[in-house]
Amino acid sequence: MQAFNGQKLDKIPAHVPPELVYEYDIATDPRVLEDPHARMRSLILEAPPIFFSPYNGGHWFVTRKKAIVDITMNPEVYSSKNPGEHSKEATGGLSLLPISVDPPQHTMYRTPLNQPLSAKSVAGLETAIRAMTNELIDKVLAAGRCDFLPDIAEPLPVTLFLKLAGMPTNRLAEFRELALQAASATVDPATRAETFKRIAGILAETIQARQEKREDDLISRLLDANLDGRNPTFHEMMGYSILLFLGGLDTVVNALCFGVRHLARDQELQAKLRADPSLIPGAIEELLRLYGIASIPRHVTRDVVCHGVQLKQGDALLLLLPAANYDDAAFPNPEQFILGRTEQHMTFNTGPHRCVGLNLARLEMKVFYQEWLKRVPPFRLDPQAPPRFSGGFALALTSLPLVWA
């Protein structure tokens, strides 16, 4: 990760033709802050499929599904290793495992996560997720209103993750703030480095405690993982743990917020899902498509022509997965919510780096929507307090006030 500072290049690189330059600042674009996904759709309509933005040191942005799939399936040319200037420095020299390495190393590091995060394994968490969801609903139901982000969307998946990883749940607010600062595209490098240092210190304590005594948690299982005939080193455990920390404390929070915002604006869909809860899994997939979260960095390892665009060794790429979900060539009528789409959305990425936590994310969302729609009356956005958004590497809401009768 790197800090984005909003500054523009004085000179566009010679290999970038003028017609491919489009001014888009991932962190501070005002249209993102007004409505992130409307802005993603506008990039499909207004910008070249692969465009160069002069902001923040100069980046290529890729917005079409086919191009992103081709790039993710070719890690020799489009590498995940330490994408972005200062990334190693910012993360204290750690590679975030397994996303910051390429195959075949990536396969070795990902394999230990596959079984504990498989659909079969996470199914055992359903009862706990349902109980946690209902506890949170109990706290807000009678009031007839809530700010969905701090009241529901943060505590549900974050508490579950902390329990799964074996970390103290009473530090949820502290951990969440650290995760947000680490993922921010606007903090300066020194602040980011200090944030990662604090996260690393917290995780080191957990790892050391599990080295002394194993528990029934993910950190303990990873300590005993087989990496080509050996167990992970402490340094590798830190790389695993920081990635899990960042993913577990942010991604599902954002997905829940955007999905609930959509339902709050669509009373007909709310009623349809209440009447037939069997439609909820399909609705979740379409909500995930409409409201993608992450942009994925890559860097170019050699000169190459990508979908007609000349890229040079060392060029930085950002794969705009939320924009690719609005690609007309991949999704007919992409701006519409359509139950039963068969095309695979890009929100969980694709290829070797497809999200390893997708089974847990889907289960959390399914159980949440089942209980929320069963217990909470028809809800809508609070007319006195509109939602607020943030941009950057992860699109997010910073507030989502809701009301119901």
mmCIF file of C-alpha atoms in Angstrom:
data_model
loop_
_atom_site.group_PDB
_atom_site.id
_atom_site.type_symbol
_atom_site.label_atom_id
_atom_site.label_comp_id
_atom_site.label_asym_id
_atom_site.label_seq_id
_atom_site.Cartn_x
_atom_site.Cartn_y
_atom_site.Cartn_z
ATOM 1 C CA MET A 1 0.000 0.000 0.000
ATOM 2 C CA GLN A 2 1.083 3.557 -0.509
ATOM 3 C CA ALA A 3 -0.133 6.918 0.651
ATOM 4 C CA PHE A 4 -1.918 8.959 -1.981
ATOM 5 C CA ASN A 5 -1.206 12.666 -1.640
ATOM 6 C CA GLY A 6 -3.385 14.228 -4.334
ATOM 7 C CA GLN A 7 -0.410 15.723 -6.163
ATOM 8 C CA LYS A 8 -0.209 15.609 -9.945
ATOM 9 C CA LEU A 9 2.743 14.721 -12.139
ATOM 10 C CA ASP A 10 4.439 17.692 -13.758
ATOM 11 C CA LYS A 11 4.961 15.650 -16.903
ATOM 12 C CA ILE A 12 3.054 12.674 -18.291
ATOM 13 C CA PRO A 13 5.402 9.751 -19.142
ATOM 14 C CA ALA A 14 6.359 9.632 -22.825
ATOM 15 C CA HIS A 15 4.719 6.237 -23.434
ATOM 16 C CA VAL A 16 1.288 7.503 -22.276
ATOM 17 C CA PRO A 17 -0.756 8.915 -25.188
ATOM 18 C CA PRO A 18 -2.837 12.009 -24.349
ATOM 19 C CA GLU A 19 -6.117 10.297 -25.230
ATOM 20 C CA LEU A 20 -5.556 7.766 -22.428
ATOM 21 C CA VAL A 21 -5.063 10.396 -19.720
ATOM 22 C CA TYR A 22 -8.087 10.849 -17.430
ATOM 23 C CA GLU A 23 -7.877 12.814 -14.212
ATOM 24 C CA TYR A 24 -9.116 10.629 -11.361
ATOM 25 C CA ASP A 25 -7.801 10.784 -7.798
ATOM 26 C CA ILE A 26 -8.734 7.559 -6.061
ATOM 27 C CA ALA A 27 -8.675 9.113 -2.594
ATOM 28 C CA THR A 28 -10.243 12.542 -2.962
ATOM 29 C CA ASP A 29 -12.372 12.486 -6.112
ATOM 30 C CA PRO A 30 -15.455 14.526 -5.109
ATOM 31 C CA ARG A 31 -17.819 12.333 -7.099
ATOM 32 C CA VAL A 32 -16.645 9.284 -5.139
ATOM 33 C CA LEU A 33 -17.442 11.089 -1.904
ATOM 34 C CA GLU A 34 -20.926 11.924 -3.212
ATOM 35 C CA ASP A 35 -21.771 8.390 -4.383
ATOM 36 C CA PRO A 36 -18.908 5.905 -4.840
ATOM 37 C CA HIS A 37 -20.641 3.451 -7.147
ATOM 38 C CA ALA A 38 -22.271 6.075 -9.323
ATOM 39 C CA ARG A 39 -18.723 7.282 -9.847
ATOM 40 C CA MET A 40 -17.583 3.746 -10.721
ATOM 41 C CA ARG A 41 -20.302 3.566 -13.370
ATOM 42 C CA SER A 42 -19.265 6.970 -14.727
ATOM 43 C CA LEU A 43 -15.702 5.720 -15.220
ATOM 44 C CA ILE A 44 -17.044 3.028 -17.544
ATOM 45 C CA LEU A 45 -19.007 5.617 -19.502
ATOM 46 C CA GLU A 46 -16.469 8.472 -19.557
ATOM 47 C CA ALA A 47 -12.940 7.078 -19.328
ATOM 48 C CA PRO A 48 -10.931 4.756 -21.595
ATOM 49 C CA PRO A 49 -11.042 1.084 -20.514
ATOM 50 C CA ILE A 50 -7.426 1.412 -19.385
ATOM 51 C CA PHE A 51 -6.579 4.991 -18.491
ATOM 52 C CA PHE A 52 -3.675 6.835 -16.916
ATOM 53 C CA SER A 53 -4.234 9.242 -14.049
ATOM 54 C CA PRO A 54 -1.466 11.745 -13.296
ATOM 55 C CA TYR A 55 -2.339 11.908 -9.604
ATOM 56 C CA ASN A 56 -0.301 10.328 -6.800
ATOM 57 C CA GLY A 57 2.798 9.565 -8.816
ATOM 58 C CA GLY A 58 0.902 8.366 -11.892
ATOM 59 C CA HIS A 59 -1.125 5.148 -12.162
ATOM 60 C CA TRP A 60 -2.889 3.114 -14.778
ATOM 61 C CA PHE A 61 -6.470 2.191 -13.886
ATOM 62 C CA VAL A 62 -8.169 -0.866 -15.396
ATOM 63 C CA THR A 63 -11.967 -0.842 -15.383
ATOM 64 C CA ARG A 64 -13.153 -3.703 -17.626
ATOM 65 C CA LYS A 65 -13.774 -7.254 -16.493
ATOM 66 C CA LYS A 66 -12.000 -9.046 -19.356
ATOM 67 C CA ALA A 67 -8.823 -6.996 -18.962
ATOM 68 C CA ILE A 68 -8.782 -7.515 -15.187
ATOM 69 C CA VAL A 69 -9.247 -11.269 -15.585
ATOM 70 C CA ASP A 70 -6.393 -11.409 -18.102
ATOM 71 C CA ILE A 71 -4.121 -9.404 -15.792
ATOM 72 C CA THR A 72 -4.863 -11.482 -12.692
ATOM 73 C CA MET A 73 -4.214 -14.686 -14.626
ATOM 74 C CA ASN A 74 -0.763 -13.477 -15.719
ATOM 75 C CA PRO A 75 1.207 -12.786 -12.508
ATOM 76 C CA GLU A 76 4.558 -13.107 -14.258
ATOM 77 C CA VAL A 77 3.865 -9.838 -16.074
ATOM 78 C CA TYR A 78 1.461 -8.184 -13.609
ATOM 79 C CA SER A 79 2.941 -8.896 -10.202
ATOM 80 C CA SER A 80 1.449 -8.655 -6.724
ATOM 81 C CA LYS A 81 4.841 -8.414 -5.057
ATOM 82 C CA ASN A 82 4.973 -5.205 -3.051
ATOM 83 C CA PRO A 83 2.817 -3.186 -5.454
ATOM 84 C CA GLY A 84 3.075 0.516 -4.891
ATOM 85 C CA GLU A 85 5.948 2.733 -3.950
ATOM 86 C CA HIS A 86 7.097 2.509 -0.301
ATOM 87 C CA SER A 87 4.863 -0.528 0.383
ATOM 88 C CA LYS A 88 7.550 -2.577 2.133
ATOM 89 C CA GLU A 89 8.637 0.458 4.093
ATOM 90 C CA ALA A 90 5.064 1.249 5.112
ATOM 91 C CA THR A 91 4.350 -2.284 6.331
ATOM 92 C CA GLY A 92 7.559 -2.647 8.290
ATOM 93 C CA GLY A 93 9.195 -4.897 5.716
ATOM 94 C CA LEU A 94 6.393 -7.475 5.811
ATOM 95 C CA SER A 95 4.781 -9.144 2.827
ATOM 96 C CA LEU A 96 1.049 -9.464 3.425
ATOM 97 C CA LEU A 97 0.520 -13.192 2.949
ATOM 98 C CA PRO A 98 -0.686 -14.550 0.643
ATOM 99 C CA ILE A 99 -1.765 -11.510 -1.430
ATOM 100 C CA SER A 100 1.673 -9.891 -1.738
ATOM 101 C CA VAL A 101 3.345 -12.862 -3.399
ATOM 102 C CA ASP A 102 2.902 -14.486 -6.796
ATOM 103 C CA PRO A 103 2.452 -18.172 -7.734
ATOM 104 C CA PRO A 104 3.931 -20.656 -6.991
ATOM 105 C CA GLN A 105 4.798 -19.050 -3.624
ATOM 106 C CA HIS A 106 1.242 -17.790 -3.368
ATOM 107 C CA THR A 107 -0.137 -21.336 -3.543
ATOM 108 C CA MET A 108 2.116 -22.476 -0.703
ATOM 109 C CA TYR A 109 0.980 -19.632 1.548
ATOM 110 C CA ARG A 110 -2.705 -19.775 0.613
ATOM 111 C CA THR A 111 -3.182 -23.541 1.074
ATOM 112 C CA PRO A 112 -3.171 -23.411 4.915
ATOM 113 C CA LEU A 113 -6.077 -20.934 4.795
ATOM 114 C CA ASN A 114 -8.248 -22.928 2.410
ATOM 115 C CA GLN A 115 -9.471 -25.589 4.849
ATOM 116 C CA PRO A 116 -10.302 -23.434 7.905
ATOM 117 C CA LEU A 117 -12.102 -20.926 5.664
ATOM 118 C CA SER A 118 -13.876 -23.501 3.488
ATOM 119 C CA ALA A 119 -17.656 -23.488 3.246
ATOM 120 C CA LYS A 120 -17.812 -26.661 5.342
ATOM 121 C CA SER A 121 -15.608 -25.268 8.088
ATOM 122 C CA VAL A 122 -17.285 -21.885 8.437
ATOM 123 C CA ALA A 123 -20.750 -23.502 8.477
ATOM 124 C CA GLY A 124 -20.049 -24.377 12.102
ATOM 125 C CA LEU A 125 -20.106 -20.662 12.920
ATOM 126 C CA GLU A 126 -23.707 -20.127 11.800
ATOM 127 C CA THR A 127 -25.258 -20.506 15.255
ATOM 128 C CA ALA A 128 -22.810 -18.008 16.743
ATOM 129 C CA ILE A 129 -23.387 -15.518 13.910
ATOM 130 C CA ARG A 130 -27.157 -15.783 14.374
ATOM 131 C CA ALA A 131 -26.887 -15.210 18.121
ATOM 132 C CA MET A 132 -24.587 -12.219 17.671
ATOM 133 C CA THR A 133 -26.911 -10.720 15.041
ATOM 134 C CA ASN A 134 -29.920 -10.981 17.318
ATOM 135 C CA GLU A 135 -28.058 -9.493 20.269
ATOM 136 C CA LEU A 136 -27.225 -6.448 18.153
ATOM 137 C CA ILE A 137 -30.799 -6.151 16.846
ATOM 138 C CA ASP A 138 -32.081 -6.322 20.432
ATOM 139 C CA LYS A 139 -30.043 -3.214 21.276
ATOM 140 C CA VAL A 140 -31.579 -1.004 18.560
ATOM 141 C CA LEU A 141 -35.003 -2.432 17.724
ATOM 142 C CA ALA A 142 -37.136 -0.531 20.226
ATOM 143 C CA ALA A 143 -35.470 2.795 19.423
ATOM 144 C CA GLY A 144 -36.797 2.703 15.864
ATOM 145 C CA ARG A 145 -33.493 3.975 14.519
ATOM 146 C CA CYS A 146 -29.761 3.336 14.463
ATOM 147 C CA ASP A 147 -26.576 4.316 12.760
ATOM 148 C CA PHE A 148 -26.085 1.010 11.024
ATOM 149 C CA LEU A 149 -22.293 1.312 10.741
ATOM 150 C CA PRO A 150 -21.277 1.486 14.420
ATOM 151 C CA ASP A 151 -24.380 -0.247 15.795
ATOM 152 C CA ILE A 152 -24.469 -3.334 13.547
ATOM 153 C CA ALA A 153 -22.023 -3.450 10.624
ATOM 154 C CA GLU A 154 -18.873 -2.976 12.696
ATOM 155 C CA PRO A 155 -19.521 -5.160 15.743
ATOM 156 C CA LEU A 156 -20.967 -8.181 13.908
ATOM 157 C CA PRO A 157 -18.190 -9.227 11.489
ATOM 158 C CA VAL A 158 -15.377 -7.676 13.520
ATOM 159 C CA THR A 159 -16.315 -9.479 16.748
ATOM 160 C CA LEU A 160 -16.681 -12.720 14.819
ATOM 161 C CA PHE A 161 -13.275 -12.267 13.217
ATOM 162 C CA LEU A 162 -11.547 -11.452 16.507
ATOM 163 C CA LYS A 163 -13.000 -14.598 18.073
ATOM 164 C CA LEU A 164 -12.024 -16.671 15.039
ATOM 165 C CA ALA A 165 -8.474 -15.333 15.055
ATOM 166 C CA GLY A 166 -8.096 -15.580 18.826
ATOM 167 C CA MET A 167 -7.778 -11.855 19.570
ATOM 168 C CA PRO A 168 -9.390 -9.860 22.415
ATOM 169 C CA THR A 169 -12.883 -8.647 21.491
ATOM 170 C CA ASN A 170 -12.827 -5.896 24.122
ATOM 171 C CA ARG A 171 -10.366 -3.967 21.925
ATOM 172 C CA LEU A 172 -12.730 -3.855 18.940
ATOM 173 C CA ALA A 173 -12.901 -0.063 18.679
ATOM 174 C CA GLU A 174 -9.116 0.290 18.899
ATOM 175 C CA PHE A 175 -8.498 -2.426 16.293
ATOM 176 C CA ARG A 176 -11.108 -1.043 13.922
ATOM 177 C CA GLU A 177 -9.550 2.426 14.028
ATOM 178 C CA LEU A 178 -6.117 0.970 13.301
ATOM 179 C CA ALA A 179 -7.470 -1.051 10.362
ATOM 180 C CA LEU A 180 -9.131 2.015 8.859
ATOM 181 C CA GLN A 181 -5.980 4.089 9.186
ATOM 182 C CA ALA A 182 -3.823 1.332 7.675
ATOM 183 C CA ALA A 183 -6.136 1.040 4.667
ATOM 184 C CA SER A 184 -6.555 4.776 4.137
ATOM 185 C CA ALA A 185 -5.239 6.163 0.874
ATOM 186 C CA THR A 186 -4.674 9.626 2.307
ATOM 187 C CA VAL A 187 -2.448 9.154 5.354
ATOM 188 C CA ASP A 188 1.203 10.131 4.985
ATOM 189 C CA PRO A 189 3.882 7.398 4.865
ATOM 190 C CA ALA A 190 5.155 8.135 8.371
ATOM 191 C CA THR A 191 1.685 7.804 9.889
ATOM 192 C CA ARG A 192 1.013 4.638 7.937
ATOM 193 C CA ALA A 193 4.305 3.122 9.074
ATOM 194 C CA GLU A 194 3.495 3.971 12.695
ATOM 195 C CA THR A 195 0.046 2.420 12.330
ATOM 196 C CA PHE A 196 1.495 -0.812 10.964
ATOM 197 C CA LYS A 197 4.025 -0.796 13.794
ATOM 198 C CA ARG A 198 1.208 -0.654 16.337
ATOM 199 C CA ILE A 199 -0.744 -3.408 14.560
ATOM 200 C CA ALA A 200 2.389 -5.548 14.378
ATOM 201 C CA GLY A 201 2.966 -5.120 18.107
ATOM 202 C CA ILE A 202 -0.566 -6.257 18.914
ATOM 203 C CA LEU A 203 -0.349 -9.253 16.605
ATOM 204 C CA ALA A 204 3.106 -10.223 17.865
ATOM 205 C CA GLU A 205 1.650 -10.584 21.362
ATOM 206 C CA THR A 206 -1.075 -12.910 20.065
ATOM 207 C CA ILE A 207 1.372 -15.003 18.029
ATOM 208 C CA GLN A 208 3.774 -15.332 20.960
ATOM 209 C CA ALA A 209 0.955 -16.389 23.274
ATOM 210 C CA ARG A 210 -0.114 -19.098 20.803
ATOM 211 C CA GLN A 211 3.465 -20.268 20.378
ATOM 212 C CA GLU A 212 3.469 -20.988 24.103
ATOM 213 C CA LYS A 213 -0.026 -22.489 24.162
ATOM 214 C CA ARG A 214 -2.229 -23.413 21.199
ATOM 215 C CA GLU A 215 -5.920 -22.519 21.292
ATOM 216 C CA ASP A 216 -8.877 -23.297 19.015
ATOM 217 C CA ASP A 217 -8.274 -20.351 16.703
ATOM 218 C CA LEU A 218 -6.866 -19.465 13.300
ATOM 219 C CA ILE A 219 -3.524 -18.163 14.572
ATOM 220 C CA SER A 220 -2.873 -21.498 16.302
ATOM 221 C CA ARG A 221 -3.743 -23.448 13.156
ATOM 222 C CA LEU A 222 -1.441 -21.332 11.031
ATOM 223 C CA LEU A 223 1.458 -21.866 13.445
ATOM 224 C CA ASP A 224 1.170 -25.596 12.717
ATOM 225 C CA ALA A 225 0.704 -25.153 8.951
ATOM 226 C CA ASN A 226 2.889 -27.127 6.553
ATOM 227 C CA LEU A 227 4.817 -24.838 4.217
ATOM 228 C CA ASP A 228 6.744 -27.260 2.028
ATOM 229 C CA GLY A 229 7.737 -29.402 4.985
ATOM 230 C CA ARG A 230 8.189 -26.683 7.621
ATOM 231 C CA ASN A 231 6.104 -24.461 9.847
ATOM 232 C CA PRO A 232 5.785 -20.721 9.213
ATOM 233 C CA THR A 233 8.460 -18.478 10.653
ATOM 234 C CA PHE A 234 7.509 -15.683 13.043
ATOM 235 C CA HIS A 235 8.031 -13.205 10.194
ATOM 236 C CA GLU A 236 5.647 -15.180 7.965
ATOM 237 C CA MET A 237 3.087 -15.404 10.773
ATOM 238 C CA MET A 238 3.190 -11.625 11.019
ATOM 239 C CA GLY A 239 2.523 -11.363 7.263
ATOM 240 C CA TYR A 240 -0.457 -13.711 7.580
ATOM 241 C CA SER A 241 -1.818 -11.996 10.653
ATOM 242 C CA ILE A 242 -1.648 -8.440 9.351
ATOM 243 C CA LEU A 243 -3.522 -9.402 6.195
ATOM 244 C CA LEU A 244 -6.199 -11.221 8.200
ATOM 245 C CA PHE A 245 -6.432 -8.230 10.522
ATOM 246 C CA LEU A 246 -6.993 -5.773 7.675
ATOM 247 C CA GLY A 247 -9.447 -8.017 5.793
ATOM 248 C CA GLY A 248 -11.366 -9.207 8.833
ATOM 249 C CA LEU A 249 -11.912 -5.734 10.231
ATOM 250 C CA ASP A 250 -13.046 -3.947 7.092
ATOM 251 C CA THR A 251 -14.390 -5.857 4.082
ATOM 252 C CA VAL A 252 -17.662 -7.344 5.372
ATOM 253 C CA VAL A 253 -18.382 -4.136 7.283
ATOM 254 C CA ASN A 254 -18.430 -2.228 4.002
ATOM 255 C CA ALA A 255 -20.398 -4.891 2.120
ATOM 256 C CA LEU A 256 -23.128 -4.938 4.777
ATOM 257 C CA CYS A 257 -23.402 -1.144 4.794
ATOM 258 C CA PHE A 258 -23.788 -0.807 1.040
ATOM 259 C CA GLY A 259 -26.262 -3.689 0.870
ATOM 260 C CA VAL A 260 -28.448 -2.327 3.659
ATOM 261 C CA ARG A 261 -28.334 1.157 2.112
ATOM 262 C CA HIS A 262 -29.694 -0.354 -1.116
ATOM 263 C CA LEU A 263 -32.516 -2.128 0.716
ATOM 264 C CA ALA A 264 -33.346 1.029 2.656
ATOM 265 C CA ARG A 265 -33.975 2.754 -0.687
ATOM 266 C CA ASP A 266 -35.942 -0.171 -2.208
ATOM 267 C CA GLN A 267 -39.036 -1.010 -0.162
ATOM 268 C CA GLU A 268 -40.286 -3.395 -2.845
ATOM 269 C CA LEU A 269 -37.132 -5.512 -2.653
ATOM 270 C CA GLN A 270 -37.301 -5.476 1.142
ATOM 271 C CA ALA A 271 -40.847 -6.835 0.989
ATOM 272 C CA LYS A 272 -39.883 -9.459 -1.577
ATOM 273 C CA LEU A 273 -37.031 -10.814 0.555
ATOM 274 C CA ARG A 274 -39.167 -10.776 3.715
ATOM 275 C CA ALA A 275 -41.860 -12.793 1.927
ATOM 276 C CA ASP A 276 -39.382 -15.310 0.482
ATOM 277 C CA PRO A 277 -36.097 -15.590 2.433
ATOM 278 C CA SER A 278 -34.890 -18.232 -0.041
ATOM 279 C CA LEU A 279 -34.131 -15.304 -2.368
ATOM 280 C CA ILE A 280 -31.607 -13.818 0.059
ATOM 281 C CA PRO A 281 -28.460 -15.637 -1.209
ATOM 282 C CA GLY A 282 -29.140 -14.524 -4.778
ATOM 283 C CA ALA A 283 -29.852 -10.986 -3.595
ATOM 284 C CA ILE A 284 -26.547 -10.943 -1.729
ATOM 285 C CA GLU A 285 -24.630 -11.778 -4.913
ATOM 286 C CA GLU A 286 -26.320 -8.967 -6.811
ATOM 287 C CA LEU A 287 -25.704 -6.529 -3.956
ATOM 288 C CA LEU A 288 -22.054 -7.575 -3.958
ATOM 289 C CA ARG A 289 -21.899 -6.869 -7.685
ATOM 290 C CA LEU A 290 -23.528 -3.474 -7.455
ATOM 291 C CA TYR A 291 -21.383 -2.435 -4.512
ATOM 292 C CA GLY A 292 -17.858 -3.724 -4.956
ATOM 293 C CA ILE A 293 -15.323 -2.627 -2.383
ATOM 294 C CA ALA A 294 -11.647 -2.985 -3.237
ATOM 295 C CA SER A 295 -9.180 -1.794 -5.848
ATOM 296 C CA ILE A 296 -6.309 -4.213 -6.346
ATOM 297 C CA PRO A 297 -2.732 -3.016 -7.022
ATOM 298 C CA ARG A 298 -0.324 -4.655 -9.466
ATOM 299 C CA HIS A 299 2.934 -3.566 -11.037
ATOM 300 C CA VAL A 300 4.276 -4.354 -14.501
ATOM 301 C CA THR A 301 7.420 -6.499 -14.595
ATOM 302 C CA ARG A 302 8.289 -5.967 -18.275
ATOM 303 C CA ASP A 303 7.185 -3.899 -21.244
ATOM 304 C CA VAL A 304 3.902 -5.289 -22.540
ATOM 305 C CA VAL A 305 0.877 -4.342 -24.632
ATOM 306 C CA CYS A 306 -2.270 -4.888 -22.559
ATOM 307 C CA HIS A 307 -5.561 -4.754 -24.488
ATOM 308 C CA GLY A 308 -4.002 -2.348 -26.966
ATOM 309 C CA VAL A 309 -2.267 -0.162 -24.363
ATOM 310 C CA GLN A 310 1.528 0.036 -24.136
ATOM 311 C CA LEU A 311 2.690 -0.483 -20.560
ATOM 312 C CA LYS A 312 6.284 -0.156 -19.394
ATOM 313 C CA GLN A 313 8.249 -2.101 -16.800
ATOM 314 C CA GLY A 314 7.621 -0.559 -13.389
ATOM 315 C CA ASP A 315 4.252 0.954 -14.260
ATOM 316 C CA ALA A 316 1.723 0.836 -11.420
ATOM 317 C CA LEU A 317 -1.769 -0.551 -12.044
ATOM 318 C CA LEU A 318 -4.921 -0.405 -9.991
ATOM 319 C CA LEU A 319 -7.614 -2.903 -10.910
ATOM 320 C CA LEU A 320 -10.923 -1.169 -10.192
ATOM 321 C CA LEU A 321 -13.065 -4.186 -9.320
ATOM 322 C CA PRO A 322 -16.086 -2.016 -8.360
ATOM 323 C CA ALA A 323 -15.997 -0.378 -11.800
ATOM 324 C CA ALA A 324 -15.646 -3.716 -13.584
ATOM 325 C CA ASN A 325 -18.963 -4.757 -12.030
ATOM 326 C CA TYR A 326 -20.576 -2.034 -14.176
ATOM 327 C CA ASP A 327 -18.944 -3.186 -17.418
ATOM 328 C CA ASP A 328 -21.707 -3.367 -20.068
ATOM 329 C CA ALA A 329 -19.822 -6.039 -21.972
ATOM 330 C CA ALA A 330 -19.917 -8.342 -18.941
ATOM 331 C CA PHE A 331 -23.198 -7.406 -17.232
ATOM 332 C CA PRO A 332 -26.306 -6.454 -19.236
ATOM 333 C CA ASN A 333 -28.018 -3.388 -17.760
ATOM 334 C CA PRO A 334 -25.284 -3.185 -15.117
ATOM 335 C CA GLU A 335 -26.814 -0.302 -13.160
ATOM 336 C CA GLN A 336 -29.949 -2.355 -12.410
ATOM 337 C CA PHE A 337 -30.480 -4.795 -9.523
ATOM 338 C CA ILE A 338 -31.457 -8.062 -11.236
ATOM 339 C CA LEU A 339 -32.009 -11.216 -9.202
ATOM 340 C CA GLY A 340 -30.744 -14.361 -10.858
ATOM 341 C CA ARG A 341 -27.784 -12.990 -12.786
ATOM 342 C CA THR A 342 -25.460 -15.796 -13.811
ATOM 343 C CA GLU A 343 -22.354 -13.730 -14.573
ATOM 344 C CA GLN A 344 -19.690 -13.880 -11.857
ATOM 345 C CA HIS A 345 -19.159 -10.501 -10.248
ATOM 346 C CA MET A 346 -15.686 -9.141 -9.517
ATOM 347 C CA THR A 347 -16.096 -8.085 -5.897
ATOM 348 C CA PHE A 348 -14.170 -11.112 -4.586
ATOM 349 C CA ASN A 349 -11.544 -10.712 -7.342
ATOM 350 C CA THR A 350 -10.698 -13.587 -9.666
ATOM 351 C CA GLY A 351 -7.811 -15.896 -10.494
ATOM 352 C CA PRO A 352 -5.222 -17.077 -7.943
ATOM 353 C CA HIS A 353 -5.977 -14.176 -5.606
ATOM 354 C CA ARG A 354 -9.740 -14.711 -5.397
ATOM 355 C CA CYS A 355 -10.769 -13.801 -1.848
ATOM 356 C CA VAL A 356 -9.996 -16.640 0.544
ATOM 357 C CA GLY A 357 -12.605 -15.390 3.039
ATOM 358 C CA LEU A 358 -15.564 -15.347 0.653
ATOM 359 C CA ASN A 359 -17.318 -18.330 2.269
ATOM 360 C CA LEU A 360 -17.292 -16.667 5.670
ATOM 361 C CA ALA A 361 -18.388 -13.331 4.191
ATOM 362 C CA ARG A 362 -21.341 -14.926 2.408
ATOM 363 C CA LEU A 363 -22.415 -16.811 5.522
ATOM 364 C CA GLU A 364 -22.260 -13.685 7.686
ATOM 365 C CA MET A 365 -24.332 -11.729 5.196
ATOM 366 C CA LYS A 366 -26.889 -14.502 4.696
ATOM 367 C CA VAL A 367 -27.524 -14.933 8.419
ATOM 368 C CA PHE A 368 -27.612 -11.184 9.006
ATOM 369 C CA TYR A 369 -30.206 -10.521 6.291
ATOM 370 C CA GLN A 370 -32.338 -13.439 7.439
ATOM 371 C CA GLU A 371 -32.549 -12.128 10.993
ATOM 372 C CA TRP A 372 -32.664 -8.406 10.182
ATOM 373 C CA LEU A 373 -35.484 -8.747 7.656
ATOM 374 C CA LYS A 374 -37.397 -11.100 9.946
ATOM 375 C CA ARG A 375 -37.245 -8.831 12.995
ATOM 376 C CA VAL A 376 -36.837 -5.213 11.881
ATOM 377 C CA PRO A 377 -39.886 -3.457 10.366
ATOM 378 C CA PRO A 378 -39.572 -1.839 6.936
ATOM 379 C CA PHE A 379 -36.637 0.548 7.257
ATOM 380 C CA ARG A 380 -35.469 3.516 5.254
ATOM 381 C CA LEU A 381 -32.689 6.075 5.225
ATOM 382 C CA ASP A 382 -32.991 8.747 7.884
ATOM 383 C CA PRO A 383 -34.168 11.832 5.952
ATOM 384 C CA GLN A 384 -32.446 14.091 8.499
ATOM 385 C CA ALA A 385 -29.021 12.426 8.232
ATOM 386 C CA PRO A 386 -27.863 11.240 4.790
ATOM 387 C CA PRO A 387 -25.183 8.544 4.460
ATOM 388 C CA ARG A 388 -21.552 9.613 4.244
ATOM 389 C CA PHE A 389 -18.869 7.925 2.140
ATOM 390 C CA SER A 390 -15.118 7.594 1.819
ATOM 391 C CA GLY A 391 -12.936 6.580 -1.125
ATOM 392 C CA GLY A 392 -9.479 5.094 -1.506
ATOM 393 C CA PHE A 393 -8.381 1.483 -1.840
ATOM 394 C CA ALA A 394 -11.695 0.405 -0.285
ATOM 395 C CA LEU A 395 -15.010 2.157 -0.940
ATOM 396 C CA ALA A 396 -16.877 2.587 2.318
ATOM 397 C CA LEU A 397 -19.619 4.340 4.230
ATOM 398 C CA THR A 398 -18.638 6.329 7.302
ATOM 399 C CA SER A 399 -22.220 6.718 8.553
ATOM 400 C CA LEU A 400 -25.554 5.089 7.643
ATOM 401 C CA PRO A 401 -28.469 6.357 9.782
ATOM 402 C CA LEU A 402 -31.658 4.280 9.416
ATOM 403 C CA VAL A 403 -35.197 4.673 10.753
ATOM 404 C CA TRP A 404 -38.194 2.346 10.987
ATOM 405 C CA ALA A 405 -41.695 2.496 12.433
#
